[in-house]
CSV table of C-alpha atoms in Angstrom, one decimal:
chain,number,residue,atom,x,y,z
P,702,MET,CA,-65.3,-13.8,-28.3
P,703,MET,CA,-62.4,-11.5,-27.7
P,704,VAL,CA,-59.0,-13.1,-28.3
P,705,CYS,CA,-55.9,-11.2,-27.1
P,706,ASP,CA,-52.4,-11.8,-25.7
P,707,TRP,CA,-53.1,-9.9,-22.5
P,708,PHE,CA,-56.1,-8.7,-20.5
P,709,TYR,CA,-56.6,-7.2,-17.1
P,710,PRO,CA,-54.9,-7.5,-14.6
P,711,ALA,CA,-52.0,-7.5,-17.1
P,712,TYR,CA,-50.7,-4.0,-17.8
P,713,LYS,CA,-47.1,-4.1,-19.1
P,714,ALA,CA,-48.1,-4.2,-22.8
P,715,GLY,CA,-49.6,-0.7,-22.4
P,716,GLY,CA,-52.5,0.7,-24.5
P,717,PRO,CA,-53.8,-2.5,-26.2
P,718,VAL,CA,-54.5,-4.0,-22.8
P,719,VAL,CA,-56.4,-0.9,-21.7
P,720,SER,CA,-58.3,-0.9,-25.0
P,721,THR,CA,-59.4,-4.5,-24.8
P,722,THR,CA,-60.4,-4.3,-21.1
P,723,ASN,CA,-62.3,-1.1,-21.5
P,724,LEU,CA,-64.2,-2.5,-24.6
P,725,ALA,CA,-65.1,-5.7,-22.8
P,726,GLN,CA,-66.5,-3.7,-19.8
P,727,ALA,CA,-68.4,-1.4,-22.1
P,728,LEU,CA,-70.1,-4.2,-24.0
P,729,ARG,CA,-70.9,-6.5,-21.1
P,730,GLY,CA,-74.5,-5.1,-20.7
P,731,SER,CA,-75.4,-5.6,-24.3
P,732,TYR,CA,-73.4,-8.7,-25.3
P,733,ASP,CA,-72.4,-12.0,-23.9
P,734,VAL,CA,-68.7,-11.2,-23.8
P,735,ARG,CA,-66.0,-13.8,-23.4
P,736,VAL,CA,-62.3,-13.2,-23.4
P,737,LEU,CA,-59.6,-15.8,-24.3
P,738,THR,CA,-56.1,-14.7,-23.2
P,739,SER,CA,-52.8,-15.7,-21.6
P,740,ASP,CA,-52.3,-16.0,-17.8
P,741,THR,CA,-49.0,-14.0,-17.8
P,742,ASP,CA,-48.2,-10.4,-18.3
P,743,HIS,CA,-46.1,-9.1,-21.1
P,744,GLY,CA,-42.5,-10.4,-20.7
P,745,ASP,CA,-43.3,-12.4,-17.6
P,746,GLN,CA,-43.1,-16.1,-16.9
P,747,GLN,CA,-45.2,-16.3,-13.8
P,748,PRO,CA,-49.0,-16.1,-13.9
P,749,CYS,CA,-50.6,-12.8,-13.0
P,750,VAL,CA,-53.9,-14.5,-12.0
P,751,THR,CA,-54.8,-17.2,-9.4
P,752,GLU,CA,-56.9,-19.4,-11.7
P,753,SER,CA,-56.0,-20.6,-15.2
P,754,ASP,CA,-57.6,-22.7,-18.0
P,755,ALA,CA,-61.2,-22.3,-16.9
P,756,TRP,CA,-63.9,-19.7,-17.5
P,757,ILE,CA,-64.1,-17.3,-14.6
P,758,PRO,CA,-66.2,-14.2,-14.1
P,759,PHE,CA,-64.7,-10.7,-14.2
P,760,ASN,CA,-67.1,-7.8,-13.7
P,761,GLY,CA,-69.8,-9.3,-15.9
P,762,VAL,CA,-67.4,-10.8,-18.5
P,763,GLN,CA,-66.3,-14.4,-18.7
P,764,VAL,CA,-62.5,-14.7,-19.1
P,765,GLN,CA,-60.3,-17.7,-19.6
P,766,TYR,CA,-56.6,-17.2,-18.8
P,767,LEU,CA,-54.6,-19.8,-20.6
P,768,SER,CA,-51.5,-21.4,-19.0
P,769,GLN,CA,-48.4,-21.9,-21.0
P,770,THR,CA,-49.4,-25.6,-21.6
P,771,HIS,CA,-52.8,-24.6,-22.9
P,772,ARG,CA,-51.1,-22.0,-25.2
P,773,SER,CA,-49.4,-24.7,-27.3
P,774,TRP,CA,-50.2,-24.6,-31.0
P,775,ARG,CA,-52.1,-27.9,-30.7
P,776,ARG,CA,-54.1,-26.9,-27.7
P,777,LEU,CA,-55.0,-23.5,-29.1
P,778,PHE,CA,-56.1,-25.0,-32.4
P,779,ALA,CA,-58.4,-27.4,-30.5
P,780,THR,CA,-59.7,-24.6,-28.3
P,781,TYR,CA,-60.6,-22.4,-31.2
P,782,ARG,CA,-62.3,-25.3,-33.0
P,783,SER,CA,-64.4,-26.0,-29.9
P,784,LEU,CA,-65.9,-22.5,-29.8
P,785,SER,CA,-68.6,-21.1,-32.0
P,786,PRO,CA,-69.3,-17.4,-31.2
P,787,ASP,CA,-71.2,-15.1,-33.5
P,788,VAL,CA,-68.1,-12.8,-33.7
P,789,TRP,CA,-64.4,-13.4,-33.2
P,790,TYR,CA,-62.6,-10.1,-32.2
P,791,LEU,CA,-58.8,-10.3,-32.6
P,792,ASN,CA,-56.5,-7.7,-31.2
P,793,HIS,CA,-53.3,-6.4,-32.8
P,794,LEU,CA,-51.8,-8.1,-35.9
P,795,TYR,CA,-48.5,-9.7,-35.1
P,796,SER,CA,-49.4,-12.2,-32.5
P,797,PRO,CA,-48.7,-15.7,-33.9
P,798,LYS,CA,-51.1,-17.6,-31.7
P,799,PHE,CA,-53.8,-15.1,-30.8
P,800,VAL,CA,-54.2,-13.5,-34.2
P,801,LEU,CA,-52.4,-15.3,-37.0
P,802,LEU,CA,-53.6,-18.8,-36.1
P,803,PRO,CA,-57.3,-17.9,-35.9
P,804,LEU,CA,-56.9,-15.8,-39.1
P,805,LEU,CA,-55.6,-18.8,-40.9
P,806,MET,CA,-58.2,-21.1,-39.5
P,807,HIS,CA,-60.9,-18.7,-40.5
P,808,ALA,CA,-59.4,-18.5,-44.1
P,809,LEU,CA,-59.6,-22.4,-44.2
P,810,GLY,CA,-63.2,-22.5,-43.1
P,811,LEU,CA,-62.3,-24.0,-39.7
P,812,LEU,CA,-63.8,-21.2,-37.6
P,813,LYS,CA,-67.5,-20.4,-37.4
P,814,GLY,CA,-68.7,-16.8,-37.1
P,815,ARG,CA,-67.7,-13.4,-38.4
P,816,LEU,CA,-64.1,-12.3,-37.7
P,817,VAL,CA,-63.2,-8.7,-36.8
P,818,LEU,CA,-59.5,-7.7,-36.6
P,819,CYS,CA,-58.3,-4.5,-34.8
P,820,PRO,CA,-54.6,-3.8,-35.7
P,821,ARG,CA,-54.3,-1.5,-32.7
P,822,GLY,CA,-51.9,0.8,-34.6
P,823,GLY,CA,-49.9,-2.2,-36.0
P,824,LEU,CA,-50.2,-0.8,-39.6
P,825,ASN,CA,-49.2,2.7,-38.8
P,826,PRO,CA,-45.9,3.6,-40.6
P,827,SER,CA,-43.8,3.8,-37.5
P,828,ALA,CA,-45.1,0.4,-36.3
P,829,VAL,CA,-44.5,-1.3,-39.7
P,830,GLN,CA,-41.0,0.1,-39.9
P,831,TYR,CA,-40.1,-1.4,-36.6
P,832,LYS,CA,-38.8,-5.0,-37.4
P,833,ALA,CA,-40.0,-4.4,-41.0
P,834,TYR,CA,-38.1,-7.5,-42.1
P,835,LYS,CA,-40.7,-9.6,-40.3
P,836,LYS,CA,-43.8,-7.5,-40.7
P,837,LYS,CA,-43.8,-6.6,-44.4
P,838,PRO,CA,-43.5,-10.3,-45.5
P,839,LEU,CA,-46.4,-11.1,-43.2
P,840,ILE,CA,-48.6,-8.4,-44.6
P,841,TRP,CA,-47.7,-9.6,-48.1
P,842,PHE,CA,-48.6,-13.2,-47.1
P,843,LEU,CA,-52.0,-12.2,-45.6
P,844,ASN,CA,-52.8,-10.2,-48.8
P,845,GLY,CA,-52.0,-13.3,-50.8
P,846,LEU,CA,-54.5,-15.3,-48.8
P,847,GLY,CA,-57.2,-12.7,-49.5
P,848,ILE,CA,-57.7,-12.1,-45.8
P,849,ALA,CA,-59.0,-8.6,-46.4
P,850,ARG,CA,-62.0,-9.9,-48.4
P,851,ARG,CA,-62.9,-12.4,-45.7
P,852,ILE,CA,-62.9,-10.3,-42.5
P,853,THR,CA,-63.8,-6.8,-41.2
P,854,PHE,CA,-61.1,-4.5,-40.0
P,855,HIS,CA,-61.8,-2.3,-37.0
P,856,ALA,CA,-60.0,1.1,-37.0
P,857,THR,CA,-60.3,3.5,-34.0
P,858,ASN,CA,-60.2,6.6,-36.3
P,859,GLU,CA,-60.0,7.8,-39.9
P,860,TRP,CA,-56.2,8.1,-39.5
P,861,GLU,CA,-55.8,4.4,-38.7
P,862,ALA,CA,-58.4,3.4,-41.4
P,863,GLY,CA,-56.2,5.0,-44.0
P,864,HIS,CA,-53.2,3.0,-42.9
P,865,ILE,CA,-55.2,-0.2,-43.0
P,866,ARG,CA,-56.4,0.5,-46.6
P,867,ARG,CA,-52.9,1.4,-47.6
P,868,HIS,CA,-51.7,-2.2,-46.8
P,869,PHE,CA,-55.0,-4.0,-47.5
P,870,PRO,CA,-56.6,-2.1,-50.4
P,871,ALA,CA,-59.6,-4.5,-50.5
P,872,ALA,CA,-60.3,-4.2,-46.8
P,873,ARG,CA,-63.7,-3.5,-45.4
P,874,VAL,CA,-63.0,-1.1,-42.6
P,875,GLU,CA,-65.4,0.0,-39.8
P,876,ILE,CA,-64.5,2.9,-37.6
P,877,ALA,CA,-65.3,3.1,-33.9
P,878,ASP,CA,-63.3,5.0,-31.3
P,879,ASN,CA,-61.9,3.4,-28.2
P,880,PHE,CA,-63.8,3.5,-25.0
P,881,PRO,CA,-61.9,5.8,-22.6
P,882,VAL,CA,-61.4,5.3,-18.9
P,883,PRO,CA,-64.4,6.6,-17.0
P,884,TYR,CA,-64.4,10.2,-15.7
P,885,ALA,CA,-63.4,10.1,-12.1
P,886,GLY,CA,-64.3,13.6,-11.0
P,887,PRO,CA,-62.4,16.9,-10.8
P,888,PRO,CA,-58.6,16.7,-10.8
P,889,ALA,CA,-56.7,16.8,-7.5
P,890,PRO,CA,-55.5,20.3,-6.7
P,891,ILE,CA,-51.8,21.1,-7.5
P,892,VAL,CA,-50.0,24.5,-7.5
P,893,LYS,CA,-47.8,25.6,-10.3
P,894,GLU,CA,-45.0,28.1,-9.4
P,895,PRO,CA,-43.1,30.1,-12.0
P,896,SER,CA,-39.8,28.6,-13.2
P,897,VAL,CA,-40.7,25.2,-11.7
P,898,ILE,CA,-42.1,22.3,-13.8
P,899,ARG,CA,-42.9,18.6,-13.0
P,900,LEU,CA,-43.2,16.4,-16.1
P,901,LEU,CA,-44.4,12.8,-16.4
P,902,PHE,CA,-43.6,10.4,-19.2
P,903,VAL,CA,-45.7,7.2,-19.4
P,904,GLY,CA,-45.0,4.5,-22.0
P,905,ARG,CA,-42.9,1.5,-22.9
P,906,VAL,CA,-39.2,2.3,-23.0
P,907,VAL,CA,-38.7,1.6,-26.7
P,908,ASP,CA,-37.6,3.6,-29.7
P,909,ILE,CA,-41.2,4.3,-30.9
P,910,LYS,CA,-42.1,6.1,-27.7
P,911,ASN,CA,-39.1,8.4,-28.3
P,912,LEU,CA,-38.0,9.1,-24.8
P,913,ARG,CA,-34.5,10.0,-26.0
P,914,PHE,CA,-35.9,12.8,-28.0
P,915,LEU,CA,-37.4,14.3,-24.9
P,916,LEU,CA,-34.1,13.9,-22.9
P,917,GLY,CA,-32.2,15.6,-25.7
P,918,VAL,CA,-34.6,18.6,-25.5
P,919,LEU,CA,-34.2,18.8,-21.7
P,920,LYS,CA,-30.4,19.1,-22.0
P,921,THR,CA,-30.8,22.7,-22.9
P,922,CYS,CA,-33.7,23.7,-20.7
P,923,PRO,CA,-32.7,26.2,-17.9
P,924,PHE,CA,-35.8,25.8,-15.6
P,925,LYS,CA,-35.9,23.9,-12.4
P,926,GLY,CA,-37.9,20.7,-12.4
P,927,SER,CA,-38.3,17.0,-12.6
P,928,LEU,CA,-39.1,14.2,-15.0
P,929,GLU,CA,-40.7,10.9,-13.9
P,930,ILE,CA,-40.7,8.0,-16.2
P,931,ILE,CA,-43.2,5.1,-15.9
P,932,GLY,CA,-43.2,2.1,-18.1
P,933,PRO,CA,-41.6,-1.3,-18.7
P,934,LEU,CA,-38.0,-1.5,-20.0
P,935,GLU,CA,-38.9,-3.3,-23.2
P,936,ASP,CA,-35.6,-2.5,-25.0
P,937,ILE,CA,-32.7,-2.7,-22.5
P,938,GLU,CA,-30.1,-1.3,-25.0
P,939,TYR,CA,-32.4,1.7,-25.7
P,940,TRP,CA,-32.7,2.3,-21.9
P,941,ARG,CA,-28.9,2.2,-21.5
P,942,GLN,CA,-28.7,5.0,-24.1
P,943,CYS,CA,-31.4,6.9,-22.1
P,944,GLU,CA,-29.3,6.5,-19.0
P,945,GLU,CA,-26.3,8.1,-20.8
P,946,ASP,CA,-28.6,11.0,-21.9
P,947,ILE,CA,-29.8,11.4,-18.3
P,948,LYS,CA,-26.2,11.8,-17.0
P,949,GLN,CA,-25.8,14.7,-19.4
P,950,LEU,CA,-28.8,16.7,-18.1
P,951,PRO,CA,-28.1,19.9,-16.1
P,952,GLY,CA,-28.3,19.7,-12.3
P,953,ASN,CA,-31.5,21.7,-12.2
P,954,LEU,CA,-33.5,18.7,-13.5
P,955,GLU,CA,-34.1,15.5,-11.5
P,956,VAL,CA,-35.0,12.4,-13.4
P,957,ARG,CA,-36.5,9.3,-11.8
P,958,TYR,CA,-37.4,6.0,-13.4
P,959,LEU,CA,-40.3,4.4,-11.5
P,960,GLY,CA,-40.7,1.1,-13.5
P,961,ALA,CA,-43.9,-0.3,-14.8
P,962,MET,CA,-47.1,0.0,-12.8
P,963,PRO,CA,-50.8,-0.7,-13.0
P,964,GLN,CA,-53.2,2.0,-14.2
P,965,GLY,CA,-54.5,3.0,-10.8
P,966,GLN,CA,-50.9,3.8,-9.6
P,967,VAL,CA,-50.2,5.8,-12.7
P,968,ARG,CA,-53.1,8.0,-11.8
P,969,GLU,CA,-51.5,8.9,-8.5
P,970,HIS,CA,-48.4,10.1,-10.2
P,971,LEU,CA,-50.4,12.0,-12.8
P,972,GLU,CA,-52.1,13.9,-10.0
P,973,ARG,CA,-48.7,15.1,-8.7
P,974,CYS,CA,-47.2,16.3,-12.0
P,975,HIS,CA,-47.9,19.5,-13.9
P,976,PHE,CA,-47.7,18.2,-17.5
P,977,PHE,CA,-47.8,14.9,-19.3
P,978,VAL,CA,-45.2,14.4,-22.1
P,979,LEU,CA,-45.0,11.8,-24.9
P,980,PRO,CA,-42.9,12.6,-28.0
P,981,THR,CA,-44.1,9.3,-29.7
P,982,ARG,CA,-43.3,8.4,-33.2
P,983,GLY,CA,-46.9,7.0,-33.7
P,984,GLU,CA,-50.1,6.2,-31.7
P,985,ASN,CA,-53.4,5.0,-33.1
P,986,TYR,CA,-55.1,6.3,-29.9
P,987,GLY,CA,-52.9,6.9,-26.9
P,988,HIS,CA,-54.7,5.8,-23.7
P,989,ALA,CA,-52.0,7.4,-21.6
P,990,ILE,CA,-52.8,10.7,-23.2
P,991,VAL,CA,-56.5,10.3,-22.4
P,992,GLU,CA,-55.7,9.2,-18.9
P,993,ALA,CA,-53.7,12.4,-18.4
P,994,TRP,CA,-56.7,14.5,-19.4
P,995,MET,CA,-58.9,12.5,-17.0
P,996,ALA,CA,-56.4,13.5,-14.3
P,997,GLY,CA,-56.7,17.1,-15.4
P,998,LYS,CA,-53.2,17.5,-17.0
P,999,PRO,CA,-52.2,19.4,-20.1
P,1000,VAL,CA,-50.3,17.1,-22.5
P,1001,ILE,CA,-47.3,17.8,-24.7
P,1002,ILE,CA,-47.3,15.2,-27.4
P,1003,SER,CA,-46.0,14.7,-31.0
P,1004,ASP,CA,-48.2,15.3,-34.0
P,1005,GLN,CA,-48.1,11.5,-34.7
P,1006,THR,CA,-51.3,10.7,-32.9
P,1007,PRO,CA,-55.0,11.3,-33.8
P,1008,TRP,CA,-55.2,14.1,-31.1
P,1009,ARG,CA,-54.7,17.4,-33.0
P,1010,ASN,CA,-55.3,21.2,-32.5
P,1011,LEU,CA,-54.8,20.8,-28.8
P,1012,SER,CA,-53.5,24.3,-28.0
P,1013,ALA,CA,-56.7,25.9,-29.5
P,1014,GLN,CA,-58.7,23.9,-27.0
P,1015,HIS,CA,-56.4,24.7,-24.0
P,1016,VAL,CA,-55.7,21.0,-23.4
P,1017,GLY,CA,-52.1,20.7,-24.6
P,1018,TRP,CA,-49.8,20.8,-27.6
P,1019,ASP,CA,-49.4,18.5,-30.6
P,1020,LEU,CA,-45.9,19.3,-31.9
P,1021,PRO,CA,-43.7,18.2,-34.7
P,1022,LEU,CA,-40.7,16.2,-33.7
P,1023,ASP,CA,-38.5,19.3,-33.9
P,1024,ALA,CA,-36.3,19.9,-30.8
P,1025,ALA,CA,-36.6,23.7,-31.2
P,1026,ALA,CA,-40.4,23.6,-31.1
P,1027,TRP,CA,-40.4,21.4,-28.0
P,1028,HIS,CA,-37.8,23.7,-26.3
P,1029,ARG,CA,-40.0,26.8,-26.9
P,1030,ILE,CA,-43.1,25.2,-25.4
P,1031,LEU,CA,-41.3,23.8,-22.3
P,1032,GLU,CA,-39.6,27.1,-21.6
P,1033,ASP,CA,-42.8,29.0,-22.0
P,1034,ILE,CA,-44.9,26.8,-19.7
P,1035,SER,CA,-42.1,26.7,-17.1
P,1036,THR,CA,-42.8,30.4,-16.5
P,1037,TRP,CA,-46.5,30.0,-16.0
P,1038,ASP,CA,-47.9,31.1,-12.6
P,1039,ASN,CA,-50.6,29.2,-10.8
P,1040,HIS,CA,-53.4,31.4,-12.2
P,1041,THR,CA,-52.5,30.6,-15.8
P,1042,TYR,CA,-52.1,27.0,-15.1
P,1043,GLN,CA,-55.4,26.6,-13.3
P,1044,SER,CA,-57.3,28.2,-16.3
P,1045,TRP,CA,-56.0,25.3,-18.4
P,1046,ILE,CA,-56.9,22.7,-15.8
P,1047,LYS,CA,-60.5,24.0,-15.9
P,1048,ALA,CA,-60.7,23.6,-19.7
P,1049,ILE,CA,-59.2,20.1,-19.5
P,1050,ASP,CA,-61.7,19.0,-16.9
P,1051,GLU,CA,-64.5,19.9,-19.3
P,1052,HIS,CA,-62.7,18.2,-22.1
P,1053,ALA,CA,-62.4,15.0,-20.0
P,1054,LYS,CA,-66.1,15.0,-19.3
P,1055,LYS,CA,-66.9,15.2,-23.0
P,1056,LEU,CA,-64.6,12.4,-23.8
P,1057,ALA,CA,-66.3,10.1,-21.2
P,1058,GLU,CA,-69.8,10.9,-22.5
P,1059,ARG,CA,-69.5,9.0,-25.9
P,1060,LYS,CA,-73.0,7.5,-25.8
P,1061,ASP,CA,-72.9,6.8,-29.6
P,1062,LEU,CA,-70.0,4.3,-29.3
P,1063,LEU,CA,-72.2,1.2,-28.5
P,1064,GLN,CA,-74.1,1.7,-31.7
P,1065,ARG,CA,-70.9,2.1,-33.6
P,1066,TYR,CA,-69.7,-1.2,-32.3
P,1067,GLU,CA,-72.9,-2.9,-33.4
P,1068,GLU,CA,-72.0,-1.7,-36.9
P,1069,VAL,CA,-68.4,-3.0,-36.5
P,1070,PHE,CA,-69.6,-6.5,-35.4
P,1071,GLY,CA,-72.5,-6.6,-37.8
P,1072,VAL,CA,-74.5,-8.1,-35.0
P,1073,VAL,CA,-77.4,-6.3,-33.2
P,1074,SER,CA,-77.2,-6.6,-29.4
P,1075,ALA,CA,-79.3,-9.5,-28.1
P,1076,PHE,CA,-79.9,-7.5,-24.9
P,1077,ALA,CA,-80.8,-4.1,-26.5
């Protein structure tokens, strides 16, 4: 039983939605997978599905999209009590109704079955510091309840596992990587001319994704080019500051904000750009990064993600959040001709194929769940 705030066709919450949807699809042939979620997308009031409050099939998975009425504390308590899966799988950490309520019910012996919690980067330093006045007392409270001794934590890599253990020293942590989006074939052809560069930023417009850092670097870049920005405006005040930064950019750079959009539409824009950029302050995985590789694009990202040593593999750069370092790379790649650019695209295509061929992941999830597949 997967419990999460948002599930496909929702998309505005970014990576956690992709992680959950990909995982459900990957497990459907080996497990009886059910998903309990809300019927609205992140920040919306209107449902994003046509049927709510009933189990409906979705590509081999059973999903129940709960309406606002059925998401009341009383209704959710009753719903959780009525279910008896072998494993409860909770996503993120700071959701009151879809994580904290089942955690407390499990601690009180009111839920049957094992409970696995995936923080989805919620315990990374940059995430904890954001609204720390709420998050740190909650972590202290959960430690006081002895949650870590009652459940299994799922980390997507060693980096995230270390953050979990830092906050929950007694935690049992199992590590299994995210399932990436499927490999969709060779990337669409695109020509790279010297002194011209097309960049794409994909992420929620919030401080942690660090769009203003990128805009600050671009203020001093002499090359001709463009920057497209895709993602929901989660922090309106932060976006106003970004707009002021954009006004100060030189005339040789065109910036377009395209709004939030589903994954399939993002792919279309990835195919038309030269490089993907994300100066994030912290990611536990970074689905947008992987999707860029699947579209055959080099990535320019911060060193605050699990993806490291990228330039040695000819798939991108993982840089410290130092403006001078970013400026040097952007100036360098702006001068690339098409021959140099295409040599990197070839390496990235091979990298994408390897990422998609993770045949060991299903076995790793059996270890996470502590339950052997009934269909294996």
